[in-house]
Amino acid sequence: MKTWKSNLEETKQRYINWWNHKGIILNMWEHFQEGVQPHAEIMPPAPAKDLSQKWFDPQWRAEYLDWYVAHSSLKADILPVANTQLGPGSLAAIFRRSV
């Protein structure tokens, strides 16, 4: 499988080893982007029109996360995963949102 992560097989093995109580995983919940060579030429989306679009527009968020992961570090055991969480209180933000 073609992926942006050059050491995916090594990372898979470290996860298997960790699951079997052998070794550790060096991972991060979020990615860092400073000094990263982009994995693909993906343009960022236009700036969000407002906070509602930034947090609740699935098309805008998908385009942003595609760009974000393409420009993020995937060293060590960091996986190329797009974080779709809105943060603490996600349901409150959705339920209080005007329809």
Short mmCIF file of N, CA and C in Angstrom, two decimals:
data_model
loop_
_atom_site.label_atom_id
_atom_site.label_comp_id
_atom_site.label_asym_id
_atom_site.label_seq_id
_atom_site.Cartn_x
_atom_site.Cartn_y
_atom_site.Cartn_z
N MET A 1 0.84 -1.17 0.00
CA MET A 1 0.00 0.00 0.00
C MET A 1 0.89 1.24 0.00
N LYS A 2 0.59 2.19 -0.88
CA LYS A 2 1.35 3.44 -0.92
C LYS A 2 0.82 4.38 0.15
N THR A 3 1.73 4.89 0.95
CA THR A 3 1.35 5.79 2.04
C THR A 3 2.40 6.88 2.18
N TRP A 4 2.04 7.96 2.83
CA TRP A 4 2.99 9.04 3.08
C TRP A 4 3.99 8.67 4.16
N LYS A 5 3.75 7.63 4.91
CA LYS A 5 4.63 7.24 6.02
C LYS A 5 5.67 6.25 5.52
N SER A 6 6.91 6.67 5.49
CA SER A 6 7.98 5.84 4.92
C SER A 6 8.33 4.64 5.79
N ASN A 7 8.06 4.69 7.08
CA ASN A 7 8.41 3.57 7.96
C ASN A 7 7.16 2.87 8.51
N LEU A 8 6.14 2.75 7.70
CA LEU A 8 4.87 2.18 8.16
C LEU A 8 5.02 0.75 8.66
N GLU A 9 5.78 -0.08 7.96
CA GLU A 9 5.93 -1.48 8.38
C GLU A 9 6.63 -1.58 9.74
N GLU A 10 7.66 -0.75 9.96
CA GLU A 10 8.33 -0.74 11.27
C GLU A 10 7.37 -0.29 12.36
N THR A 11 6.59 0.74 12.07
CA THR A 11 5.62 1.24 13.04
C THR A 11 4.58 0.17 13.36
N LYS A 12 4.08 -0.52 12.34
CA LYS A 12 3.11 -1.60 12.58
C LYS A 12 3.70 -2.63 13.54
N GLN A 13 4.95 -3.01 13.31
CA GLN A 13 5.58 -4.02 14.17
C GLN A 13 5.74 -3.51 15.60
N ARG A 14 6.08 -2.23 15.76
CA ARG A 14 6.21 -1.67 17.11
C ARG A 14 4.86 -1.66 17.83
N TYR A 15 3.79 -1.38 17.09
CA TYR A 15 2.45 -1.44 17.70
C TYR A 15 2.11 -2.87 18.11
N ILE A 16 2.42 -3.83 17.29
CA ILE A 16 2.18 -5.25 17.62
C ILE A 16 2.99 -5.63 18.85
N ASN A 17 4.26 -5.25 18.87
CA ASN A 17 5.12 -5.55 20.02
C ASN A 17 4.57 -4.91 21.29
N TRP A 18 4.17 -3.64 21.19
CA TRP A 18 3.63 -2.94 22.35
C TRP A 18 2.37 -3.65 22.87
N TRP A 19 1.50 -4.05 21.95
CA TRP A 19 0.27 -4.74 22.34
C TRP A 19 0.60 -6.03 23.09
N ASN A 20 1.71 -6.64 22.74
CA ASN A 20 2.16 -7.87 23.40
C ASN A 20 3.10 -7.58 24.58
N HIS A 21 3.08 -6.35 25.07
CA HIS A 21 3.86 -5.92 26.24
C HIS A 21 5.37 -6.01 26.01
N LYS A 22 5.80 -5.71 24.80
CA LYS A 22 7.23 -5.71 24.46
C LYS A 22 7.56 -4.39 23.77
N GLY A 23 8.30 -3.55 24.42
CA GLY A 23 8.72 -2.31 23.80
C GLY A 23 7.75 -1.16 24.02
N ILE A 24 8.08 -0.03 23.39
CA ILE A 24 7.26 1.17 23.52
C ILE A 24 6.94 1.73 22.14
N ILE A 25 6.02 2.66 22.12
CA ILE A 25 5.65 3.38 20.90
C ILE A 25 5.97 4.85 21.13
N LEU A 26 6.60 5.48 20.15
CA LEU A 26 6.88 6.91 20.22
C LEU A 26 5.90 7.60 19.28
N ASN A 27 4.86 8.18 19.85
CA ASN A 27 3.77 8.73 19.07
C ASN A 27 3.35 10.08 19.64
N MET A 28 2.51 10.79 18.91
CA MET A 28 1.93 12.06 19.35
C MET A 28 0.46 12.05 18.98
N TRP A 29 -0.37 12.73 19.77
CA TRP A 29 -1.79 12.84 19.42
C TRP A 29 -2.00 13.81 18.29
N GLU A 30 -1.19 14.82 18.22
CA GLU A 30 -1.27 15.80 17.15
C GLU A 30 0.06 15.80 16.40
N HIS A 31 0.07 16.37 15.24
CA HIS A 31 1.28 16.42 14.43
C HIS A 31 1.97 17.77 14.62
N PHE A 32 3.26 17.81 14.34
CA PHE A 32 3.92 19.10 14.25
C PHE A 32 4.30 19.33 12.80
N GLN A 33 4.39 20.60 12.41
CA GLN A 33 4.58 20.93 11.00
C GLN A 33 5.85 21.72 10.72
N GLU A 34 6.52 22.20 11.74
CA GLU A 34 7.71 23.02 11.53
C GLU A 34 8.81 22.20 10.88
N GLY A 35 9.35 22.71 9.76
CA GLY A 35 10.45 22.05 9.07
C GLY A 35 10.08 20.79 8.32
N VAL A 36 8.81 20.55 8.08
CA VAL A 36 8.36 19.34 7.40
C VAL A 36 8.30 19.55 5.89
N GLN A 37 8.87 18.61 5.16
CA GLN A 37 8.74 18.59 3.71
C GLN A 37 7.36 17.99 3.39
N PRO A 38 6.47 18.72 2.68
CA PRO A 38 5.13 18.19 2.41
C PRO A 38 5.19 16.83 1.72
N HIS A 39 4.25 15.96 2.09
CA HIS A 39 4.16 14.62 1.52
C HIS A 39 3.43 14.63 0.18
N ALA A 40 2.70 15.69 -0.08
CA ALA A 40 1.94 15.83 -1.33
C ALA A 40 1.68 17.31 -1.57
N GLU A 41 1.46 17.65 -2.82
CA GLU A 41 1.18 19.04 -3.17
C GLU A 41 -0.32 19.28 -3.03
N ILE A 42 -0.74 19.52 -1.82
CA ILE A 42 -2.14 19.78 -1.52
C ILE A 42 -2.25 21.21 -1.04
N MET A 43 -3.08 21.97 -1.71
CA MET A 43 -3.27 23.37 -1.34
C MET A 43 -4.22 23.47 -0.15
N PRO A 44 -3.99 24.44 0.73
CA PRO A 44 -4.92 24.61 1.85
C PRO A 44 -6.25 25.15 1.33
N PRO A 45 -7.33 24.89 2.05
CA PRO A 45 -8.61 25.46 1.63
C PRO A 45 -8.59 26.97 1.85
N ALA A 46 -9.52 27.65 1.22
CA ALA A 46 -9.66 29.08 1.48
C ALA A 46 -9.94 29.26 2.97
N PRO A 47 -9.53 30.37 3.55
CA PRO A 47 -9.81 30.57 4.98
C PRO A 47 -11.30 30.42 5.27
N ALA A 48 -11.59 29.85 6.42
CA ALA A 48 -13.00 29.68 6.81
C ALA A 48 -13.67 31.05 6.90
N LYS A 49 -14.91 31.11 6.43
CA LYS A 49 -15.66 32.37 6.45
C LYS A 49 -15.96 32.82 7.88
N ASP A 50 -16.17 31.84 8.76
CA ASP A 50 -16.49 32.14 10.15
C ASP A 50 -16.22 30.88 10.97
N LEU A 51 -16.41 30.98 12.28
CA LEU A 51 -16.16 29.83 13.15
C LEU A 51 -17.11 28.68 12.88
N SER A 52 -18.31 28.99 12.46
CA SER A 52 -19.26 27.92 12.15
C SER A 52 -18.74 27.06 11.00
N GLN A 53 -18.23 27.69 9.96
CA GLN A 53 -17.68 26.91 8.85
C GLN A 53 -16.45 26.14 9.31
N LYS A 54 -15.59 26.78 10.06
CA LYS A 54 -14.35 26.13 10.51
C LYS A 54 -14.62 24.85 11.29
N TRP A 55 -15.64 24.86 12.14
CA TRP A 55 -15.89 23.71 13.01
C TRP A 55 -16.99 22.78 12.54
N PHE A 56 -17.94 23.26 11.72
CA PHE A 56 -19.10 22.44 11.40
C PHE A 56 -19.30 22.12 9.93
N ASP A 57 -18.54 22.70 9.03
CA ASP A 57 -18.69 22.42 7.59
C ASP A 57 -17.83 21.21 7.23
N PRO A 58 -18.44 20.05 6.97
CA PRO A 58 -17.65 18.84 6.73
C PRO A 58 -16.74 18.95 5.50
N GLN A 59 -17.18 19.63 4.46
CA GLN A 59 -16.36 19.78 3.25
C GLN A 59 -15.11 20.60 3.57
N TRP A 60 -15.29 21.73 4.27
CA TRP A 60 -14.15 22.58 4.61
C TRP A 60 -13.20 21.83 5.52
N ARG A 61 -13.73 21.14 6.55
CA ARG A 61 -12.87 20.41 7.49
C ARG A 61 -12.10 19.29 6.80
N ALA A 62 -12.74 18.58 5.87
CA ALA A 62 -12.05 17.50 5.15
C ALA A 62 -10.90 18.07 4.33
N GLU A 63 -11.14 19.17 3.63
CA GLU A 63 -10.08 19.79 2.83
C GLU A 63 -8.94 20.28 3.72
N TYR A 64 -9.28 20.88 4.85
CA TYR A 64 -8.25 21.37 5.78
C TYR A 64 -7.44 20.20 6.34
N LEU A 65 -8.11 19.15 6.78
CA LEU A 65 -7.39 18.01 7.37
C LEU A 65 -6.52 17.30 6.35
N ASP A 66 -6.97 17.24 5.09
CA ASP A 66 -6.14 16.65 4.03
C ASP A 66 -4.85 17.45 3.89
N TRP A 67 -4.98 18.77 3.84
CA TRP A 67 -3.79 19.64 3.75
C TRP A 67 -2.93 19.49 5.01
N TYR A 68 -3.57 19.49 6.18
CA TYR A 68 -2.85 19.45 7.45
C TYR A 68 -1.99 18.20 7.57
N VAL A 69 -2.55 17.04 7.28
CA VAL A 69 -1.78 15.79 7.39
C VAL A 69 -0.68 15.75 6.33
N ALA A 70 -0.95 16.27 5.14
CA ALA A 70 0.06 16.28 4.08
C ALA A 70 1.27 17.13 4.45
N HIS A 71 1.09 18.07 5.35
CA HIS A 71 2.16 18.98 5.76
C HIS A 71 2.62 18.72 7.19
N SER A 72 2.39 17.52 7.71
CA SER A 72 2.72 17.19 9.09
C SER A 72 3.81 16.12 9.17
N SER A 73 4.55 16.13 10.27
CA SER A 73 5.58 15.13 10.49
C SER A 73 4.96 13.77 10.75
N LEU A 74 5.55 12.75 10.15
CA LEU A 74 5.11 11.37 10.37
C LEU A 74 6.28 10.52 10.86
N LYS A 75 7.24 11.15 11.52
CA LYS A 75 8.42 10.43 12.02
C LYS A 75 8.05 9.54 13.20
N ALA A 76 9.00 8.72 13.60
CA ALA A 76 8.82 7.77 14.70
C ALA A 76 7.57 6.93 14.42
N ASP A 77 6.66 6.85 15.38
CA ASP A 77 5.46 6.03 15.21
C ASP A 77 4.21 6.88 15.03
N ILE A 78 4.38 8.13 14.58
CA ILE A 78 3.25 9.01 14.34
C ILE A 78 2.50 8.51 13.11
N LEU A 79 1.20 8.34 13.25
CA LEU A 79 0.39 7.84 12.14
C LEU A 79 -0.25 8.99 11.37
N PRO A 80 -0.46 8.81 10.06
CA PRO A 80 -1.10 9.85 9.25
C PRO A 80 -2.62 9.83 9.46
N VAL A 81 -3.04 10.33 10.61
CA VAL A 81 -4.45 10.29 10.97
C VAL A 81 -4.98 11.71 11.09
N ALA A 82 -6.13 11.96 10.51
CA ALA A 82 -6.78 13.26 10.61
C ALA A 82 -7.64 13.27 11.87
N ASN A 83 -7.38 14.19 12.77
CA ASN A 83 -8.14 14.30 14.01
C ASN A 83 -9.45 15.02 13.73
N THR A 84 -10.55 14.32 13.84
CA THR A 84 -11.86 14.92 13.55
C THR A 84 -12.55 15.47 14.79
N GLN A 85 -11.89 15.37 15.94
CA GLN A 85 -12.48 15.88 17.18
C GLN A 85 -12.60 17.40 17.13
N LEU A 86 -13.63 17.90 17.73
CA LEU A 86 -13.79 19.35 17.87
C LEU A 86 -13.20 19.84 19.18
N GLY A 87 -12.80 18.91 20.03
CA GLY A 87 -12.26 19.28 21.33
C GLY A 87 -13.28 19.01 22.42
N PRO A 88 -12.94 19.35 23.67
CA PRO A 88 -13.87 19.12 24.77
C PRO A 88 -15.19 19.86 24.51
N GLY A 89 -16.26 19.21 24.82
CA GLY A 89 -17.56 19.85 24.64
C GLY A 89 -18.10 19.80 23.23
N SER A 90 -17.62 18.87 22.42
CA SER A 90 -18.07 18.79 21.02
C SER A 90 -19.59 18.69 20.92
N LEU A 91 -20.19 17.82 21.71
CA LEU A 91 -21.64 17.67 21.62
C LEU A 91 -22.36 18.94 22.03
N ALA A 92 -21.85 19.62 23.05
CA ALA A 92 -22.48 20.87 23.47
C ALA A 92 -22.45 21.89 22.34
N ALA A 93 -21.35 21.96 21.62
CA ALA A 93 -21.25 22.90 20.50
C ALA A 93 -22.25 22.54 19.41
N ILE A 94 -22.42 21.27 19.15
CA ILE A 94 -23.35 20.84 18.10
C ILE A 94 -24.79 21.05 18.54
N PHE A 95 -25.13 20.67 19.77
CA PHE A 95 -26.51 20.80 20.23
C PHE A 95 -26.94 22.25 20.39
N ARG A 96 -26.02 23.13 20.72
CA ARG A 96 -26.37 24.54 20.91
C ARG A 96 -26.33 25.31 19.61
N ARG A 97 -25.86 24.70 18.57
CA ARG A 97 -25.75 25.36 17.27
C ARG A 97 -27.12 25.65 16.71
N SER A 98 -27.31 26.84 16.19
CA SER A 98 -28.61 27.15 15.58
C SER A 98 -28.72 26.43 14.25
N VAL A 99 -29.91 25.97 13.96
CA VAL A 99 -30.13 25.19 12.73
C VAL A 99 -30.79 26.05 11.70
#
